[in-house]
Amino acid sequence: MDIETPPAEKRSAKPEGERRGLVLVNTGNGKGKSTSAFGLALRAHGRGKAVKIFQFMKVPTARFGEHRMFEQIGIPIEGLGDGFTWKSRDLDHSADLARAGWQRAREAILGGDFFLVVLDEVTYPLIYGWVPLEEVLETLRSRPEHVHVMLTGRRCPQEVIDLADTVTEMALVKHAYQAGVPAQRGIED
């Protein structure tokens, strides 16, 4: 490790632009896409802002750690799917759930009641062709000026990346699963 001298001056000028709602994307093969989005939701909620989270691959009855916590503090989180596609008994039904869920998410974005709308794992219904990409892009373009939207998931379509204001790609460097360690509640749930 190289030792660095801490900066003595601010390294960048303060932007002069106007504050507005942003489109943010967390993508890539590394862990932390949803967790980061949930942290953003907590930050906004902590400032008294209205937040809504839609999870495109989780079932409506999911009770993972984030569901329990968000319920306690009053952040609405809604499962829209039927779980992992490889466990699905009917992919046509999974696609129908994704389309219906997208309509609810679209209404929340365009309605303007939320400061932040999180579309967790939305890239999967997009890349599977279950949700029309152009409709998502048009919704993001035409949302009320103050609405921020966070999209998560692997293999985010380039068109979404091009439209987004901020894109973070999570890179897999090392994962415990590769060493045979299974997922653990409280860490990966």
Short mmCIF file of C-alpha atoms in Angstrom, two decimals:
data_model
loop_
_atom_site.label_atom_id
_atom_site.label_comp_id
_atom_site.label_asym_id
_atom_site.label_seq_id
_atom_site.Cartn_x
_atom_site.Cartn_y
_atom_site.Cartn_z
CA MET A 1 0.00 0.00 0.00
CA ASP A 2 1.20 3.49 -0.84
CA ILE A 3 0.80 6.17 1.83
CA GLU A 4 -0.76 9.40 0.56
CA THR A 5 -0.72 12.93 1.86
CA PRO A 6 -4.27 14.10 2.64
CA PRO A 7 -5.46 16.88 0.32
CA ALA A 8 -5.02 20.38 1.73
CA GLU A 9 -7.36 22.01 -0.84
CA LYS A 10 -10.67 21.14 -2.38
CA ARG A 11 -9.92 19.36 -5.66
CA SER A 12 -12.97 20.40 -7.65
CA ALA A 13 -15.12 23.48 -8.06
CA LYS A 14 -18.73 23.47 -6.88
CA PRO A 15 -21.09 22.86 -9.82
CA GLU A 16 -23.09 25.91 -10.88
CA GLY A 17 -26.05 23.98 -12.34
CA GLU A 18 -29.63 23.73 -11.19
CA ARG A 19 -30.79 21.12 -8.66
CA ARG A 20 -33.17 18.61 -10.25
CA GLY A 21 -34.26 15.01 -10.05
CA LEU A 22 -31.61 12.56 -11.17
CA VAL A 23 -31.63 9.18 -12.86
CA LEU A 24 -29.12 6.95 -11.07
CA VAL A 25 -28.03 3.44 -12.03
CA ASN A 26 -26.21 0.75 -10.05
CA THR A 27 -25.18 -2.07 -12.37
CA GLY A 28 -22.40 -4.62 -12.82
CA ASN A 29 -21.59 -8.12 -11.59
CA GLY A 30 -20.40 -7.10 -8.14
CA LYS A 31 -22.42 -7.14 -4.93
CA GLY A 32 -23.96 -4.00 -3.46
CA LYS A 33 -26.29 -2.63 -6.14
CA SER A 34 -29.49 -2.99 -4.12
CA THR A 35 -27.76 -2.32 -0.81
CA SER A 36 -26.48 0.99 -2.14
CA ALA A 37 -29.93 1.91 -3.44
CA PHE A 38 -31.42 1.11 -0.04
CA GLY A 39 -28.82 3.34 1.59
CA LEU A 40 -29.90 6.14 -0.73
CA ALA A 41 -33.53 5.50 0.25
CA LEU A 42 -32.57 5.75 3.93
CA ARG A 43 -30.69 8.99 3.30
CA ALA A 44 -33.70 10.55 1.54
CA HIS A 45 -36.13 9.28 4.19
CA GLY A 46 -33.86 10.69 6.91
CA ARG A 47 -34.27 14.10 5.30
CA GLY A 48 -38.07 13.78 5.42
CA LYS A 49 -38.42 12.96 1.72
CA ALA A 50 -41.06 10.57 0.37
CA VAL A 51 -39.55 7.32 -0.93
CA LYS A 52 -41.04 4.26 -2.64
CA ILE A 53 -39.16 1.05 -3.45
CA PHE A 54 -40.25 -1.47 -6.06
CA GLN A 55 -38.47 -4.83 -6.23
CA PHE A 56 -39.05 -6.44 -9.60
CA MET A 57 -37.79 -9.93 -8.73
CA LYS A 58 -38.96 -10.30 -5.12
CA VAL A 59 -42.34 -11.79 -4.21
CA PRO A 60 -44.92 -9.50 -2.57
CA THR A 61 -44.72 -11.56 0.64
CA ALA A 62 -40.91 -11.31 0.95
CA ARG A 63 -39.66 -10.68 4.48
CA PHE A 64 -35.96 -10.09 3.98
CA GLY A 65 -34.06 -7.82 6.35
CA GLU A 66 -34.71 -4.71 4.27
CA HIS A 67 -38.47 -5.38 4.26
CA ARG A 68 -38.56 -5.68 8.04
CA MET A 69 -36.57 -2.48 8.56
CA PHE A 70 -38.36 -0.39 5.95
CA GLU A 71 -41.69 -1.47 7.43
CA GLN A 72 -40.52 -0.32 10.87
CA ILE A 73 -39.46 3.12 9.68
CA GLY A 74 -42.25 3.69 7.19
CA ILE A 75 -40.62 3.34 3.77
CA PRO A 76 -42.99 1.49 1.42
CA ILE A 77 -41.35 -1.44 -0.36
CA GLU A 78 -43.27 -3.58 -2.80
CA GLY A 79 -42.30 -6.94 -4.28
CA LEU A 80 -43.55 -7.22 -7.84
CA GLY A 81 -42.25 -10.59 -9.00
CA ASP A 82 -42.28 -14.28 -8.21
CA GLY A 83 -38.63 -14.82 -7.29
CA PHE A 84 -35.64 -16.16 -9.16
CA THR A 85 -36.51 -17.02 -12.75
CA TRP A 86 -34.84 -20.43 -12.47
CA LYS A 87 -37.35 -21.28 -9.73
CA SER A 88 -40.35 -19.97 -11.67
CA ARG A 89 -42.91 -22.52 -12.77
CA ASP A 90 -44.38 -20.17 -15.38
CA LEU A 91 -42.22 -17.51 -17.07
CA ASP A 92 -45.27 -16.07 -18.86
CA HIS A 93 -46.73 -15.38 -15.42
CA SER A 94 -43.42 -13.85 -14.32
CA ALA A 95 -43.55 -11.56 -17.38
CA ASP A 96 -47.15 -10.59 -16.61
CA LEU A 97 -46.16 -9.71 -13.02
CA ALA A 98 -43.27 -7.58 -14.28
CA ARG A 99 -45.52 -5.68 -16.70
CA ALA A 100 -48.17 -5.06 -14.02
CA GLY A 101 -45.46 -4.03 -11.56
CA TRP A 102 -43.94 -1.66 -14.10
CA GLN A 103 -47.31 0.07 -14.47
CA ARG A 104 -47.42 0.66 -10.69
CA ALA A 105 -43.84 1.92 -10.68
CA ARG A 106 -44.52 4.14 -13.70
CA GLU A 107 -47.51 5.71 -11.95
CA ALA A 108 -45.39 6.38 -8.86
CA ILE A 109 -42.69 8.06 -10.94
CA LEU A 110 -45.05 10.18 -13.03
CA GLY A 111 -47.38 10.97 -10.12
CA GLY A 112 -44.75 13.18 -8.52
CA ASP A 113 -45.61 12.25 -4.92
CA PHE A 114 -42.21 10.69 -4.29
CA PHE A 115 -38.84 12.38 -4.06
CA LEU A 116 -37.12 9.05 -4.80
CA VAL A 117 -38.41 5.94 -6.55
CA VAL A 118 -36.16 2.88 -6.44
CA LEU A 119 -36.59 0.31 -9.23
CA ASP A 120 -34.64 -2.58 -7.72
CA GLU A 121 -33.59 -5.31 -10.16
CA VAL A 122 -35.53 -3.64 -12.99
CA THR A 123 -32.82 -4.48 -15.50
CA TYR A 124 -33.90 -8.13 -15.57
CA PRO A 125 -37.46 -7.56 -16.85
CA LEU A 126 -35.93 -5.13 -19.35
CA ILE A 127 -33.32 -7.53 -20.75
CA TYR A 128 -35.82 -10.41 -20.76
CA GLY A 129 -38.14 -8.27 -22.91
CA TRP A 130 -40.91 -8.35 -20.29
CA VAL A 131 -41.04 -4.57 -19.88
CA PRO A 132 -40.71 -2.32 -22.96
CA LEU A 133 -37.42 -0.41 -22.85
CA GLU A 134 -38.78 2.57 -24.78
CA GLU A 135 -41.63 3.00 -22.28
CA VAL A 136 -39.16 3.03 -19.39
CA LEU A 137 -36.96 5.57 -21.18
CA GLU A 138 -39.95 7.80 -21.97
CA THR A 139 -41.10 7.62 -18.34
CA LEU A 140 -37.65 8.62 -17.12
CA ARG A 141 -37.53 11.51 -19.62
CA SER A 142 -41.02 12.81 -18.79
CA ARG A 143 -41.01 12.38 -14.99
CA PRO A 144 -41.66 15.46 -12.85
CA GLU A 145 -38.59 17.62 -12.49
CA HIS A 146 -38.09 16.90 -8.77
CA VAL A 147 -38.34 13.08 -8.95
CA HIS A 148 -35.16 11.03 -8.56
CA VAL A 149 -35.15 7.45 -9.89
CA MET A 150 -32.62 4.77 -8.92
CA LEU A 151 -32.43 1.67 -11.15
CA THR A 152 -30.49 -1.45 -10.17
CA GLY A 153 -29.51 -4.76 -11.72
CA ARG A 154 -26.90 -6.48 -13.84
CA ARG A 155 -26.44 -5.80 -17.56
CA CYS A 156 -28.23 -2.47 -17.59
CA PRO A 157 -29.26 -1.59 -21.16
CA GLN A 158 -26.93 0.95 -22.77
CA GLU A 159 -29.90 3.20 -23.56
CA VAL A 160 -30.64 3.56 -19.82
CA ILE A 161 -26.96 4.22 -19.09
CA ASP A 162 -26.90 6.90 -21.79
CA LEU A 163 -29.96 8.62 -20.30
CA ALA A 164 -28.79 8.39 -16.68
CA ASP A 165 -27.10 11.20 -14.78
CA THR A 166 -25.00 8.95 -12.54
CA VAL A 167 -23.98 5.36 -13.26
CA THR A 168 -21.99 3.14 -10.92
CA GLU A 169 -20.72 -0.22 -12.06
CA MET A 170 -20.11 -2.65 -9.22
CA ALA A 171 -17.16 -4.85 -10.17
CA LEU A 172 -16.76 -8.34 -8.74
CA VAL A 173 -13.28 -8.62 -7.28
CA LYS A 174 -13.85 -11.54 -4.92
CA HIS A 175 -16.94 -13.23 -3.48
CA ALA A 176 -17.29 -15.64 -0.55
CA TYR A 177 -19.67 -17.77 -2.66
CA GLN A 178 -16.71 -18.63 -4.92
CA ALA A 179 -14.99 -20.15 -1.86
CA GLY A 180 -18.07 -22.24 -1.06
CA VAL A 181 -19.57 -19.96 1.59
CA PRO A 182 -23.38 -19.80 1.21
CA ALA A 183 -25.45 -16.60 1.42
CA GLN A 184 -25.97 -15.41 4.99
CA ARG A 185 -29.05 -13.73 6.48
CA GLY A 186 -28.37 -10.12 7.33
CA ILE A 187 -25.58 -9.88 4.75
CA GLU A 188 -27.14 -11.08 1.48
CA ASP A 189 -30.87 -11.10 2.13
#
